[in-house]
């Protein structure tokens, strides 16, 4: 970090403490209780809700943190970082990864429009995110009368700022894009800060708290339109058959016709879909007709989310397809196929409605031929138009016969596998945990086991970007502080709030695993992760005490990552790259001010063969000395690495898509599942198939000579980070983890 210009003035302030010694044990094991018989003053604003922690929490390293000036220590103002501190980063080149790829992805995805009409730069994005994070903490402290120490908050905020700027950890893409923006500050849509969710259909008929049968479907639609990936199950079909609940006929002679004018909003689209589904499932004897006249025409900017409107056509088509799907079931129990059809049709609408990407995962019975054949388009030809909108997995049971499903996996990679008994029984594998027995499924990337209607926030750390384990420990403090802050924020779904207030689940992830193993070895990775997991539990305990909330039911995971790891120049999650050297191609708008800078810097740029409003930039990427390509990492080694991460790091789950050779390794899938069902909570597979080359592939493997030739053309003194982009189009929100294995 930097020493601000206010150092000399601030060092005389009464709030400062000794800075002559660094104490890495920021959250010591034994802390005093927050309140005692004389602690009535703890409710006063001048008393910190962290002030009762030992003074070691305040000891700062002058090379790592600036001393807040007195103006930033006022307790009467809404929190903001010291402007001098932020300004000290303005001219510093951020350590974006992969020869500028990270910065291009940042500009395209996370750099938001400012009030003056220009786009954010990296140091400004972090300022927005950190200010938003600490404003939410301050709001929590005020609302619960915990007290607030602005000086202590300033120290922690500056530490977090530096950790993000230097890519030691990053909030989820959702957080980089939304935290501190009008989406959260004005519209209070805090659900958009979360990566993922799960909803069960098992109780859709139970009328709990007046909930309608459509509740799971509208939850998925609402969440997907906010950019949250959602998993779901098919248990509602079993319940319908067991209770003999039949699909109603809204077209009957007894039904009355009602016209619903769809409001021009996310809520309007969701409500109209719920009304239509309930007209079949809730026996209301209502036939809905929809008036779409209030929905904006296509091509207009979407405020807050980026992109442009699609017009009413995707919603109109969704309503027609829902009718078609449910008309076939009138007088019969709702089927597994119908449940997945409805969820997939909603996903297709969300994509068509210019949210651009969505993520769904379906869970079903491995012994149910109807479910297993959902992606067999010879059996279900009607599903070819929308079946791609979800990955499909099965609720596997330890000890089951995998021979039939493994033959299907060998052909197309599906289904994936989720062992709920392992998820409920264990934190890290081998460590029994009785706190999380109510989980019912998982998120689309399968790194978070979740209860129904539960959301989760994931943060990403990069061990390979640290010089020492102590340095990594310090990063974990900031990473957990961000994630835990998100758990303080309510959503607009009461069902979700009830679960999240109790669980406070977070997912502290690791990326760049392949790079760390290459540089330091597998044993060092195991040592770091095991020690870091213990540290995470200490940090969570003290942050929970700080906020006066329960400890998180689970804290660590391994997510597949995507654009966030690109920013930091890290390999995604636990996965190895396709090859050490490659070309990554990125679309950039022709109106972007960074195009001339990219051309000046020496990047190859050409017209986009698909989108005439864009150019395609080629970036040569080197994943690092000695990093192996995926073809050199066997299926068995990938499974062993996933099991190691599940044992020594992740108490949630490890998102692992195991790439295998269909000819040589495909016949071994049954044996692999037999062995690793005792070591994993979930896994999916992807057959390595050569689809051939096509123009402007996003990823193209190259040899070292080609890489060196391209890299020599790029000027090392590029000033891309100083370019002010005045393009008026806002960045488009990141959806989920943006990894192609779980988004569409």
XYZ file of C-alpha atoms in Angstrom:
744
model
C 0.000 0.000 0.000
C 0.891 3.703 -0.020
C 1.605 6.256 2.693
C -0.777 9.140 2.099
C 0.254 12.783 2.144
C -1.559 13.132 5.467
C 0.855 10.772 7.249
C 2.692 13.321 9.361
C -0.490 15.052 10.440
C -2.311 11.823 11.130
C 0.454 10.159 13.088
C -0.245 12.493 15.982
C -3.886 11.439 16.080
C -5.217 9.755 19.206
C -6.660 6.855 17.201
C -3.278 5.617 15.936
C -1.249 2.816 17.433
C 2.313 1.565 17.216
C 3.519 0.798 13.702
C 6.966 -0.458 14.624
C 6.127 -4.158 14.520
C 4.019 -6.228 12.169
C 1.652 -8.684 13.828
C 0.317 -11.116 11.227
C -2.034 -12.596 13.811
C -4.598 -9.904 13.143
C -7.426 -11.919 14.688
C -5.898 -13.576 17.798
C -7.466 -16.696 19.181
C -8.669 -15.168 22.443
C -10.700 -11.981 22.418
C -12.498 -10.136 25.135
C -16.289 -10.217 25.126
C -17.935 -7.351 23.327
C -20.063 -6.222 26.189
C -19.821 -6.381 29.947
C -21.460 -4.604 32.860
C -19.687 -1.399 31.933
C -20.104 -1.582 28.178
C -23.133 0.642 27.711
C -20.864 3.082 25.914
C -20.224 0.479 23.250
C -23.443 1.662 21.649
C -22.053 5.159 21.127
C -20.829 6.013 17.642
C -17.358 6.893 18.909
C -16.885 3.359 20.217
C -15.862 0.722 17.680
C -17.718 -2.518 17.271
C -14.189 -3.882 16.847
C -12.534 -1.704 19.460
C -12.871 -4.338 22.149
C -10.597 -6.657 20.230
C -6.967 -6.653 21.389
C -4.823 -3.851 20.064
C -2.891 -6.213 17.807
C -5.718 -5.918 15.316
C -4.673 -2.285 14.752
C -0.930 -2.776 14.314
C 0.059 -1.779 10.805
C 3.037 -2.389 8.589
C 4.148 0.916 7.014
C 4.915 -0.933 3.775
C 1.431 -2.405 3.614
C -1.004 0.214 4.836
C -1.387 3.939 5.021
C -2.338 5.755 8.181
C -5.789 7.299 7.878
C -5.886 11.049 8.158
C -8.206 12.627 10.670
C -10.856 13.629 8.151
C -11.345 9.971 7.240
C -11.813 9.049 10.921
C -15.011 11.018 11.469
C -17.810 8.867 12.802
C -20.632 11.073 11.561
C -20.160 10.541 7.832
C -20.919 7.708 5.440
C -17.754 5.709 4.893
C -15.395 6.517 2.042
C -11.762 5.752 1.395
C -9.249 8.543 1.952
C -9.085 10.358 -1.427
C -5.319 10.871 -1.081
C -4.877 7.149 -0.607
C -6.929 6.313 -3.719
C -5.187 9.003 -5.780
C -1.804 7.441 -4.997
C -2.795 4.456 -7.160
C -4.087 6.451 -10.130
C -0.875 6.372 -12.174
C 0.216 2.871 -11.183
C -0.050 0.187 -13.836
C -2.273 -2.618 -12.499
C -0.796 -6.134 -12.627
C -3.351 -7.476 -15.090
C -2.456 -10.912 -16.384
C -1.700 -12.579 -19.699
C -0.144 -9.789 -21.799
C -3.033 -7.373 -21.387
C -5.854 -9.925 -21.695
C -6.867 -9.257 -18.099
C -7.181 -5.534 -18.697
C -9.205 -5.946 -21.881
C -11.599 -8.294 -20.077
C -11.833 -5.806 -17.208
C -12.646 -2.911 -19.538
C -15.311 -4.921 -21.315
C -16.932 -6.547 -18.286
C -16.434 -4.560 -15.084
C -15.588 -0.948 -15.947
C -18.828 0.952 -15.335
C -19.934 4.305 -16.660
C -19.314 7.183 -14.272
C -21.414 10.302 -13.801
C -19.141 12.264 -16.153
C -19.844 9.788 -18.972
C -16.419 8.113 -18.969
C -15.682 4.562 -17.919
C -14.001 3.600 -14.665
C -10.338 2.731 -14.450
C -9.154 -0.140 -12.252
C -8.262 2.036 -9.270
C -11.743 3.607 -9.436
C -13.563 0.285 -9.699
C -11.825 -0.908 -6.545
C -12.712 2.343 -4.782
C -16.386 1.815 -5.627
C -16.318 -1.807 -4.482
C -14.486 -1.157 -1.204
C -16.587 1.901 -0.371
C -19.740 -0.104 -1.021
C -18.490 -2.942 1.177
C -17.649 -0.761 4.161
C -20.772 1.387 3.806
C -22.774 -1.813 4.181
C -20.767 -2.721 7.291
C -21.359 0.740 8.712
C -25.065 0.455 7.975
C -25.164 -2.902 9.785
C -23.325 -1.496 12.802
C -25.633 1.519 12.986
C -28.833 -0.460 12.568
C -27.849 -2.870 15.324
C -26.269 -0.186 17.530
C -22.882 -1.916 17.552
C -20.829 1.249 17.260
C -18.531 2.216 14.415
C -14.846 3.176 14.459
C -14.180 5.009 11.197
C -10.408 4.957 11.727
C -10.317 1.206 12.196
C -12.583 0.770 9.164
C -10.285 3.005 7.098
C -7.297 0.802 7.916
C -9.111 -2.385 6.963
C -10.548 -0.808 3.820
C -7.133 0.349 2.635
C -5.741 -3.125 3.215
C -8.612 -4.643 1.228
C -8.110 -2.077 -1.532
C -4.441 -2.977 -1.923
C -5.119 -6.713 -1.874
C -7.597 -6.305 -4.730
C -5.420 -3.872 -6.698
C -2.471 -6.278 -6.583
C -4.678 -9.287 -7.462
C -4.014 -11.141 -4.203
C -7.749 -11.744 -4.032
C -10.720 -10.578 -6.049
C -14.397 -10.295 -5.198
C -16.631 -12.308 -7.507
C -17.303 -10.763 -10.875
C -20.777 -10.023 -9.537
C -19.191 -7.927 -6.800
C -16.730 -6.117 -9.061
C -19.618 -5.126 -11.269
C -22.400 -4.402 -8.764
C -20.986 -3.567 -5.321
C -21.218 0.161 -4.644
C -23.133 0.791 -7.893
C -26.666 2.236 -8.144
C -27.882 -1.365 -8.329
C -27.024 -1.843 -4.658
C -26.789 1.720 -3.355
C -30.082 2.964 -4.790
C -32.127 -0.051 -5.865
C -30.911 -2.227 -2.960
C -30.832 -5.343 -5.140
C -28.313 -7.120 -2.938
C -29.202 -10.524 -4.359
C -27.206 -9.481 -7.439
C -23.998 -9.657 -5.361
C -24.350 -13.424 -5.016
C -23.028 -15.939 -7.506
C -25.392 -18.832 -7.202
C -28.505 -20.442 -5.728
C -30.470 -23.658 -5.501
C -34.214 -24.290 -5.321
C -36.031 -27.559 -4.680
C -39.410 -28.404 -6.192
C -40.082 -31.035 -3.501
C -42.437 -28.784 -1.508
C -44.006 -26.875 -4.386
C -47.423 -28.381 -3.591
C -47.307 -27.796 0.186
C -48.652 -24.207 0.226
C -46.093 -23.213 2.869
C -46.722 -19.606 3.953
C -49.175 -19.298 1.072
C -46.543 -20.108 -1.569
C -47.951 -21.052 -4.960
C -46.841 -24.109 -6.999
C -45.066 -21.728 -9.368
C -42.724 -20.508 -6.615
C -39.614 -22.526 -7.615
C -40.008 -21.504 -11.256
C -40.443 -17.792 -10.620
C -37.543 -17.842 -8.139
C -35.282 -19.287 -10.813
C -36.472 -16.722 -13.357
C -36.071 -13.763 -10.989
C -32.614 -14.903 -9.876
C -31.452 -15.606 -13.431
C -32.540 -12.140 -14.545
C -30.351 -10.736 -11.745
C -27.429 -12.799 -13.017
C -27.576 -15.480 -10.319
C -27.044 -19.070 -11.484
C -29.612 -21.535 -10.128
C -29.702 -25.271 -9.565
C -32.998 -27.157 -9.207
C -34.307 -30.672 -8.689
C -37.201 -32.693 -10.112
C -38.645 -33.965 -6.820
C -41.890 -32.075 -7.398
C -42.834 -34.708 -9.973
C -42.488 -37.515 -7.449
C -44.585 -35.527 -4.968
C -47.297 -34.933 -7.578
C -47.499 -38.645 -8.366
C -47.477 -39.642 -4.688
C -50.278 -37.202 -3.843
C -52.134 -37.654 -7.151
C -52.033 -33.927 -7.891
C -53.151 -33.362 -11.482
C -52.438 -30.492 -13.862
C -55.546 -28.345 -14.251
C -57.231 -27.042 -17.382
C -57.393 -23.229 -17.545
C -59.258 -23.498 -20.861
C -62.272 -25.278 -19.366
C -65.787 -23.871 -19.593
C -65.642 -22.979 -15.899
C -62.539 -20.807 -16.265
C -62.822 -17.031 -16.397
C -60.588 -15.012 -18.699
C -58.384 -12.326 -17.131
C -56.142 -9.932 -19.027
C -52.854 -9.092 -17.317
C -50.910 -6.082 -18.555
C -47.249 -6.969 -18.183
C -45.297 -4.176 -16.449
C -42.090 -3.072 -18.148
C -39.805 -4.521 -15.491
C -38.046 -7.652 -14.343
C -40.769 -8.085 -11.755
C -43.445 -7.842 -14.447
C -41.907 -10.597 -16.568
C -41.557 -12.837 -13.508
C -45.077 -12.200 -12.218
C -46.693 -12.896 -15.573
C -44.851 -16.216 -15.838
C -45.926 -17.207 -12.339
C -49.560 -16.393 -13.038
C -49.524 -18.517 -16.178
C -47.949 -21.535 -14.448
C -50.357 -21.289 -11.513
C -53.333 -21.195 -13.875
C -52.457 -24.834 -14.587
C -51.072 -25.955 -11.233
C -53.092 -24.061 -8.608
C -56.642 -24.912 -9.832
C -57.680 -21.253 -9.983
C -59.936 -21.707 -13.033
C -58.414 -18.614 -14.608
C -57.325 -18.326 -18.217
C -54.765 -15.532 -18.498
C -54.308 -13.403 -21.557
C -51.366 -11.027 -21.630
C -51.074 -7.451 -22.839
C -47.448 -6.717 -23.767
C -47.982 -3.104 -24.810
C -46.109 -1.675 -21.812
C -42.912 -3.655 -22.513
C -40.279 -1.480 -24.173
C -39.363 -2.069 -27.791
C -36.132 -3.790 -28.727
C -32.802 -1.970 -28.861
C -33.077 0.378 -25.864
C -30.404 0.487 -23.093
C -31.045 -1.639 -20.012
C -30.414 0.642 -17.046
C -28.199 -0.891 -14.408
C -27.461 -4.182 -16.142
C -25.874 -3.130 -19.416
C -26.919 -4.370 -22.847
C -30.092 -3.459 -24.691
C -33.723 -4.496 -24.465
C -35.057 -7.383 -26.499
C -38.649 -6.202 -26.741
C -41.566 -8.392 -25.623
C -40.991 -11.260 -28.070
C -38.913 -13.532 -25.794
C -41.567 -13.260 -23.070
C -44.409 -13.809 -25.519
C -42.637 -16.914 -26.819
C -42.035 -18.160 -23.272
C -45.738 -17.884 -22.454
C -46.662 -19.770 -25.623
C -44.163 -22.554 -24.929
C -45.275 -22.907 -21.297
C -48.847 -23.364 -22.488
C -47.714 -25.945 -24.998
C -45.715 -27.855 -22.356
C -48.496 -27.881 -19.751
C -51.392 -28.497 -22.125
C -49.891 -31.931 -22.773
C -50.128 -32.734 -19.040
C -53.726 -31.629 -18.331
C -55.393 -34.255 -16.207
C -52.080 -35.942 -15.350
C -49.482 -35.454 -12.594
C -46.702 -33.025 -13.453
C -43.822 -35.022 -14.911
C -40.039 -34.817 -14.534
C -39.869 -33.763 -18.177
C -42.359 -30.940 -17.617
C -40.414 -29.543 -14.640
C -37.121 -29.481 -16.532
C -38.855 -28.154 -19.670
C -40.308 -25.199 -17.742
C -36.986 -24.369 -16.084
C -35.116 -24.656 -19.396
C -37.672 -22.559 -21.269
C -37.276 -19.853 -18.649
C -33.508 -20.026 -19.111
C -33.898 -19.661 -22.863
C -36.105 -16.606 -22.353
C -33.541 -15.015 -20.026
C -30.823 -15.498 -22.639
C -33.056 -14.142 -25.407
C -34.057 -11.251 -23.168
C -30.488 -9.957 -23.347
C -29.210 -11.074 -20.006
C -26.925 -12.793 -22.505
C -25.967 -15.795 -20.416
C -27.647 -17.924 -17.845
C -26.634 -20.916 -15.771
C -28.827 -23.796 -14.685
C -28.195 -27.293 -13.398
C -30.884 -29.945 -13.039
C -30.674 -32.795 -10.527
C -32.600 -36.031 -10.927
C -32.749 -39.724 -10.147
C -29.977 -41.781 -11.803
C -32.370 -44.745 -12.072
C -35.164 -42.779 -13.795
C -35.042 -43.407 -17.571
C -37.251 -40.356 -18.188
C -34.710 -38.051 -16.540
C -31.631 -39.748 -17.941
C -33.000 -39.442 -21.500
C -33.809 -35.726 -21.292
C -30.823 -34.875 -23.501
C -31.373 -37.800 -25.815
C -32.980 -35.817 -28.603
C -33.928 -38.969 -30.476
C -36.223 -39.735 -27.544
C -37.131 -36.080 -26.834
C -36.800 -34.191 -30.125
C -38.842 -31.241 -28.795
C -36.102 -30.506 -26.236
C -33.333 -29.894 -28.796
C -34.386 -26.230 -28.992
C -33.860 -25.534 -25.284
C -32.347 -28.571 -23.549
C -28.913 -26.938 -23.768
C -29.908 -24.381 -21.129
C -28.985 -26.653 -18.218
C -26.278 -29.068 -17.285
C -27.927 -32.231 -15.990
C -26.613 -34.178 -12.996
C -27.883 -37.050 -10.878
C -28.229 -37.463 -7.134
C -25.825 -40.376 -6.898
C -25.684 -42.621 -3.848
C -22.468 -44.052 -2.474
C -22.203 -47.694 -3.530
C -24.546 -47.493 -6.522
C -23.889 -49.200 -9.852
C -22.377 -46.604 -12.204
C -22.120 -48.795 -15.288
C -25.169 -47.442 -17.162
C -24.649 -43.743 -16.447
C -20.912 -43.957 -17.109
C -21.649 -45.262 -20.632
C -23.778 -42.165 -21.213
C -21.027 -39.916 -19.823
C -18.572 -41.493 -22.233
C -20.685 -40.271 -25.158
C -21.465 -36.669 -24.234
C -20.167 -35.921 -20.730
C -23.526 -36.042 -18.968
C -24.887 -36.582 -16.428
C -22.691 -35.164 -13.685
C -22.747 -36.598 -10.160
C -23.705 -35.168 -6.778
C -23.328 -37.258 -3.599
C -25.662 -35.585 -1.126
C -24.790 -37.967 1.704
C -21.178 -36.757 1.493
C -22.300 -33.123 1.307
C -24.468 -33.505 4.415
C -22.045 -35.592 6.439
C -18.720 -33.836 5.854
C -17.115 -30.435 5.797
C -13.709 -31.225 4.380
C -13.815 -34.878 3.405
C -13.126 -37.009 6.449
C -14.192 -34.272 8.893
C -17.757 -34.891 10.019
C -19.925 -31.781 10.194
C -23.459 -31.910 11.604
C -24.277 -28.248 10.946
C -25.163 -28.618 7.273
C -27.565 -31.544 7.115
C -30.359 -29.570 5.419
C -28.625 -29.051 2.076
C -30.747 -30.319 -0.824
C -28.697 -29.651 -3.942
C -25.966 -27.504 -5.429
C -25.306 -24.521 -7.667
C -24.717 -24.790 -11.447
C -20.943 -25.067 -11.174
C -21.306 -27.558 -8.307
C -18.892 -25.930 -5.841
C -21.569 -25.016 -3.285
C -23.950 -27.424 -1.571
C -27.049 -25.377 -0.735
C -30.420 -25.498 0.956
C -33.513 -24.672 -1.045
C -33.709 -20.924 -1.827
C -30.190 -20.384 -0.469
C -27.730 -18.034 -2.194
C -23.979 -17.865 -1.799
C -21.191 -15.353 -2.365
C -17.802 -16.599 -3.585
C -14.474 -14.788 -3.376
C -11.365 -15.828 -5.258
C -7.836 -15.957 -3.840
C -4.624 -16.571 -5.754
C -2.027 -18.404 -3.639
C 0.526 -18.309 -6.475
C 0.479 -14.483 -6.287
C 1.874 -14.544 -2.728
C 5.465 -14.618 -1.512
C 4.758 -16.394 1.757
C 2.074 -18.162 3.732
C 1.893 -15.193 6.123
C 1.181 -12.943 3.150
C -1.615 -15.317 2.106
C -3.041 -15.288 5.638
C -3.339 -11.487 5.450
C -5.131 -11.758 2.119
C -7.611 -14.238 3.582
C -8.600 -11.654 6.205
C -9.683 -9.181 3.530
C -11.288 -11.851 1.353
C -13.434 -13.218 4.172
C -14.331 -9.718 5.328
C -15.760 -8.983 1.871
C -17.684 -12.268 1.627
C -19.041 -12.063 5.157
C -20.235 -8.510 4.501
C -22.394 -9.769 1.635
C -24.123 -12.164 4.062
C -25.304 -9.127 6.044
C -27.382 -7.869 3.127
C -31.013 -8.915 2.722
C -32.538 -10.095 -0.523
C -36.110 -9.437 -1.655
C -36.953 -13.131 -1.054
C -38.051 -13.934 2.529
C -37.355 -17.658 2.010
C -33.778 -16.843 1.075
C -33.246 -14.474 3.992
C -34.401 -17.090 6.494
C -31.772 -19.543 5.270
C -28.935 -17.081 4.769
C -29.340 -15.384 8.153
C -28.930 -18.784 9.755
C -26.154 -20.234 7.583
C -24.026 -17.223 6.566
C -22.445 -19.580 4.018
C -19.509 -18.221 2.030
C -17.119 -19.734 -0.482
C -13.470 -18.695 -0.267
C -11.981 -20.155 -3.416
C -8.490 -20.745 -4.796
C -7.408 -20.265 -8.402
C -4.096 -20.686 -10.151
C -3.743 -24.143 -8.600
C -1.901 -25.533 -11.640
C 0.574 -22.638 -11.516
C 1.192 -23.077 -7.789
C 1.842 -26.817 -8.176
C 4.237 -26.144 -11.059
C 6.253 -23.598 -9.065
C 6.175 -25.083 -5.572
C 5.055 -28.703 -5.794
C 1.999 -30.613 -4.650
C 3.166 -31.082 -1.064
C 3.621 -27.333 -0.607
C 0.103 -26.791 -1.927
C -1.242 -29.293 0.594
C 0.711 -27.591 3.404
C -0.529 -24.122 2.463
C -4.149 -25.160 2.065
C -4.298 -27.113 5.295
C -2.783 -24.242 7.287
C -4.889 -21.664 5.460
C -8.091 -23.592 6.171
C -7.368 -23.455 9.895
C -6.684 -19.728 9.548
C -9.971 -19.227 7.702
C -11.846 -20.743 10.641
C -10.144 -18.343 13.059
C -10.870 -15.365 10.839
C -14.509 -16.377 10.359
C -14.927 -16.784 14.122
C -13.686 -13.278 14.826
C -15.441 -11.557 11.926
C -18.662 -13.263 13.043
C -18.104 -11.903 16.546
C -17.322 -8.527 15.047
C -20.678 -8.418 13.244
C -22.509 -10.330 16.004
C -23.719 -13.008 13.596
C -23.385 -16.826 13.525
C -20.213 -18.404 12.219
C -20.534 -19.503 8.609
C -21.858 -23.030 8.247
C -19.142 -23.569 5.618
C -16.411 -21.265 4.374
C -14.246 -22.659 1.565
C -14.725 -23.997 -1.941
C -13.021 -24.277 -5.315
C -14.940 -22.573 -8.071
C -14.149 -23.002 -11.764
C -13.610 -19.264 -12.249
C -13.492 -17.616 -15.632
C -13.047 -13.922 -16.341
C -11.965 -13.151 -12.760
C -8.957 -15.463 -13.016
C -8.097 -13.866 -16.372
C -7.771 -10.483 -14.657
C -5.129 -11.922 -12.346
C -3.345 -14.030 -14.964
C -4.277 -17.240 -13.171
C -5.387 -20.631 -14.405
C -9.057 -21.156 -13.474
C -9.741 -22.945 -10.204
C -8.161 -26.406 -10.111
C -8.112 -26.803 -13.877
C -5.117 -27.008 -16.151
C -5.152 -24.987 -19.403
C -5.594 -26.648 -22.768
C -1.993 -25.755 -23.529
C 0.748 -23.635 -21.992
C 0.762 -21.266 -24.993
C -2.366 -20.049 -26.718
C -4.097 -17.196 -28.486
C -7.081 -15.753 -26.671
C -9.437 -13.706 -28.814
C -11.642 -11.006 -27.309
C -14.354 -8.871 -28.880
C -14.076 -5.109 -28.356
C -16.619 -2.556 -29.524
C -15.560 -0.431 -32.490
C -16.581 2.609 -30.431
C -14.183 1.821 -27.587
C -11.412 4.338 -26.946
C -9.034 1.502 -26.056
C -8.877 0.196 -29.630
C -6.297 2.768 -30.825
C -4.242 2.092 -27.695
C -4.356 -1.650 -28.375
C -3.251 -1.095 -31.960
C -0.474 1.224 -30.821
C 0.636 -1.385 -28.294
C 1.105 -3.916 -31.082
C -1.842 -6.272 -30.747
C -3.242 -7.883 -33.896
C -6.794 -6.576 -34.495
C -9.266 -7.526 -37.218
C -12.952 -7.154 -38.066
C -15.294 -9.500 -36.230
C -16.714 -12.061 -38.649
C -19.863 -12.420 -36.512
C -20.604 -9.015 -34.952
C -20.068 -6.143 -37.384
C -20.046 -3.609 -34.532
C -16.985 -5.220 -32.941
C -13.334 -5.892 -33.595
C -11.469 -9.000 -32.487
C -8.193 -8.597 -30.601
C -5.669 -11.454 -30.440
C -3.672 -11.795 -27.235
C -0.811 -14.285 -26.904
C -0.967 -16.070 -23.539
C 1.693 -17.972 -21.644
C 0.268 -19.764 -18.592
C 3.724 -20.047 -17.062
C 7.033 -21.878 -17.196
C 6.466 -25.602 -16.840
C 2.657 -25.487 -16.709
C 1.376 -28.576 -18.500
C -1.429 -28.592 -21.010
C -4.525 -30.624 -20.252
C -3.556 -33.375 -22.693
C -0.593 -34.128 -20.433
C -2.752 -34.455 -17.295
C -4.624 -37.738 -17.104
C -8.199 -38.193 -15.943
C -6.869 -39.992 -12.860
C -4.510 -37.137 -11.938
C -7.310 -34.600 -12.266
C -9.534 -36.698 -9.985
C -6.702 -37.053 -7.463
C -6.191 -33.284 -7.416
C -9.914 -32.694 -6.873
C -9.880 -35.169 -3.980
C -6.856 -33.439 -2.423
C -8.610 -30.074 -2.603
C -11.777 -31.587 -1.106
C -9.754 -33.054 1.775
C -7.415 -30.177 2.627
C -9.306 -27.056 1.555
C -12.960 -27.130 0.552
C -15.624 -27.733 3.182
C -18.244 -26.856 0.576
C -17.370 -28.574 -2.698
C -14.781 -28.619 -5.473
C -16.020 -27.678 -8.919
C -14.188 -30.153 -11.098
C -14.894 -30.860 -14.743
C -12.664 -33.821 -15.514
C -11.525 -33.920 -19.127
C -10.991 -37.436 -20.454
C -10.053 -39.186 -23.652
C -13.170 -41.106 -24.801
C -11.152 -43.921 -26.364
C -8.437 -44.603 -23.789
C -10.063 -43.319 -20.576
C -13.784 -43.565 -21.303
C -13.941 -47.294 -20.471
C -12.389 -46.497 -17.072
C -15.147 -44.080 -15.961
C -17.066 -46.742 -14.050
C -13.948 -47.662 -12.047
C -13.087 -44.025 -11.457
C -16.530 -43.316 -9.993
C -16.286 -46.418 -7.810
C -13.058 -45.143 -6.243
C -13.793 -41.414 -5.986
C -17.372 -41.630 -4.671
C -15.728 -41.844 -1.227
C -13.531 -38.775 -1.765
C -15.704 -36.200 -3.560
C -19.073 -34.517 -3.150
C -19.610 -33.790 -6.824
C -17.934 -34.240 -10.196
C -18.627 -33.818 -13.894
C -16.821 -35.086 -16.965
C -16.047 -33.692 -20.406
C -14.921 -35.884 -23.309
C -11.979 -34.432 -25.208
C -13.320 -34.113 -28.743
C -11.591 -32.308 -31.588
C -14.280 -30.205 -33.251
C -11.818 -28.765 -35.750
C -10.845 -25.165 -36.370
C -13.175 -22.320 -37.235
C -12.615 -18.584 -37.770
C -11.768 -16.512 -34.690
C -11.987 -19.291 -32.130
C -11.884 -17.769 -28.618
C -9.050 -20.123 -27.689
C -6.373 -21.513 -29.983
C -3.389 -23.563 -28.844
C -0.042 -22.460 -30.338
C 3.603 -23.445 -29.982
C 6.275 -21.471 -28.150
C 7.793 -20.032 -31.336
C 4.440 -18.571 -32.429
C 3.892 -17.172 -28.954
C 7.310 -15.499 -28.884
C 6.759 -13.960 -32.321
C 3.410 -12.465 -31.250
C 4.685 -11.361 -27.844
C 7.620 -9.480 -29.374
C 5.169 -7.228 -31.196
C 3.577 -6.058 -27.929
C 5.192 -3.010 -26.350
C 6.000 -3.563 -22.690
C 5.565 0.146 -21.995
C 1.909 0.111 -23.094
C -0.109 2.823 -21.358
C -3.458 1.115 -21.809
C -4.263 1.604 -18.121
C -4.176 5.388 -18.584
C -6.678 5.463 -21.466
C -9.959 7.129 -20.534
C -12.730 5.226 -22.300
C -15.659 7.473 -23.199
C -17.813 4.797 -24.820
C -21.345 5.455 -23.569
C -22.337 1.802 -23.373
C -22.076 0.462 -19.820
C -20.197 -2.740 -19.089
C -22.366 -5.831 -19.256
C -22.827 -7.631 -15.971
C -20.827 -10.785 -15.375
C -23.091 -13.768 -14.951
C -22.106 -16.379 -12.404
C -18.550 -17.676 -12.742
C -18.502 -17.161 -16.543
C -16.847 -20.526 -16.994
C -18.108 -22.218 -20.128
C -18.733 -25.468 -18.286
C -21.622 -23.975 -16.342
C -22.899 -21.007 -18.358
C -24.651 -20.864 -21.686
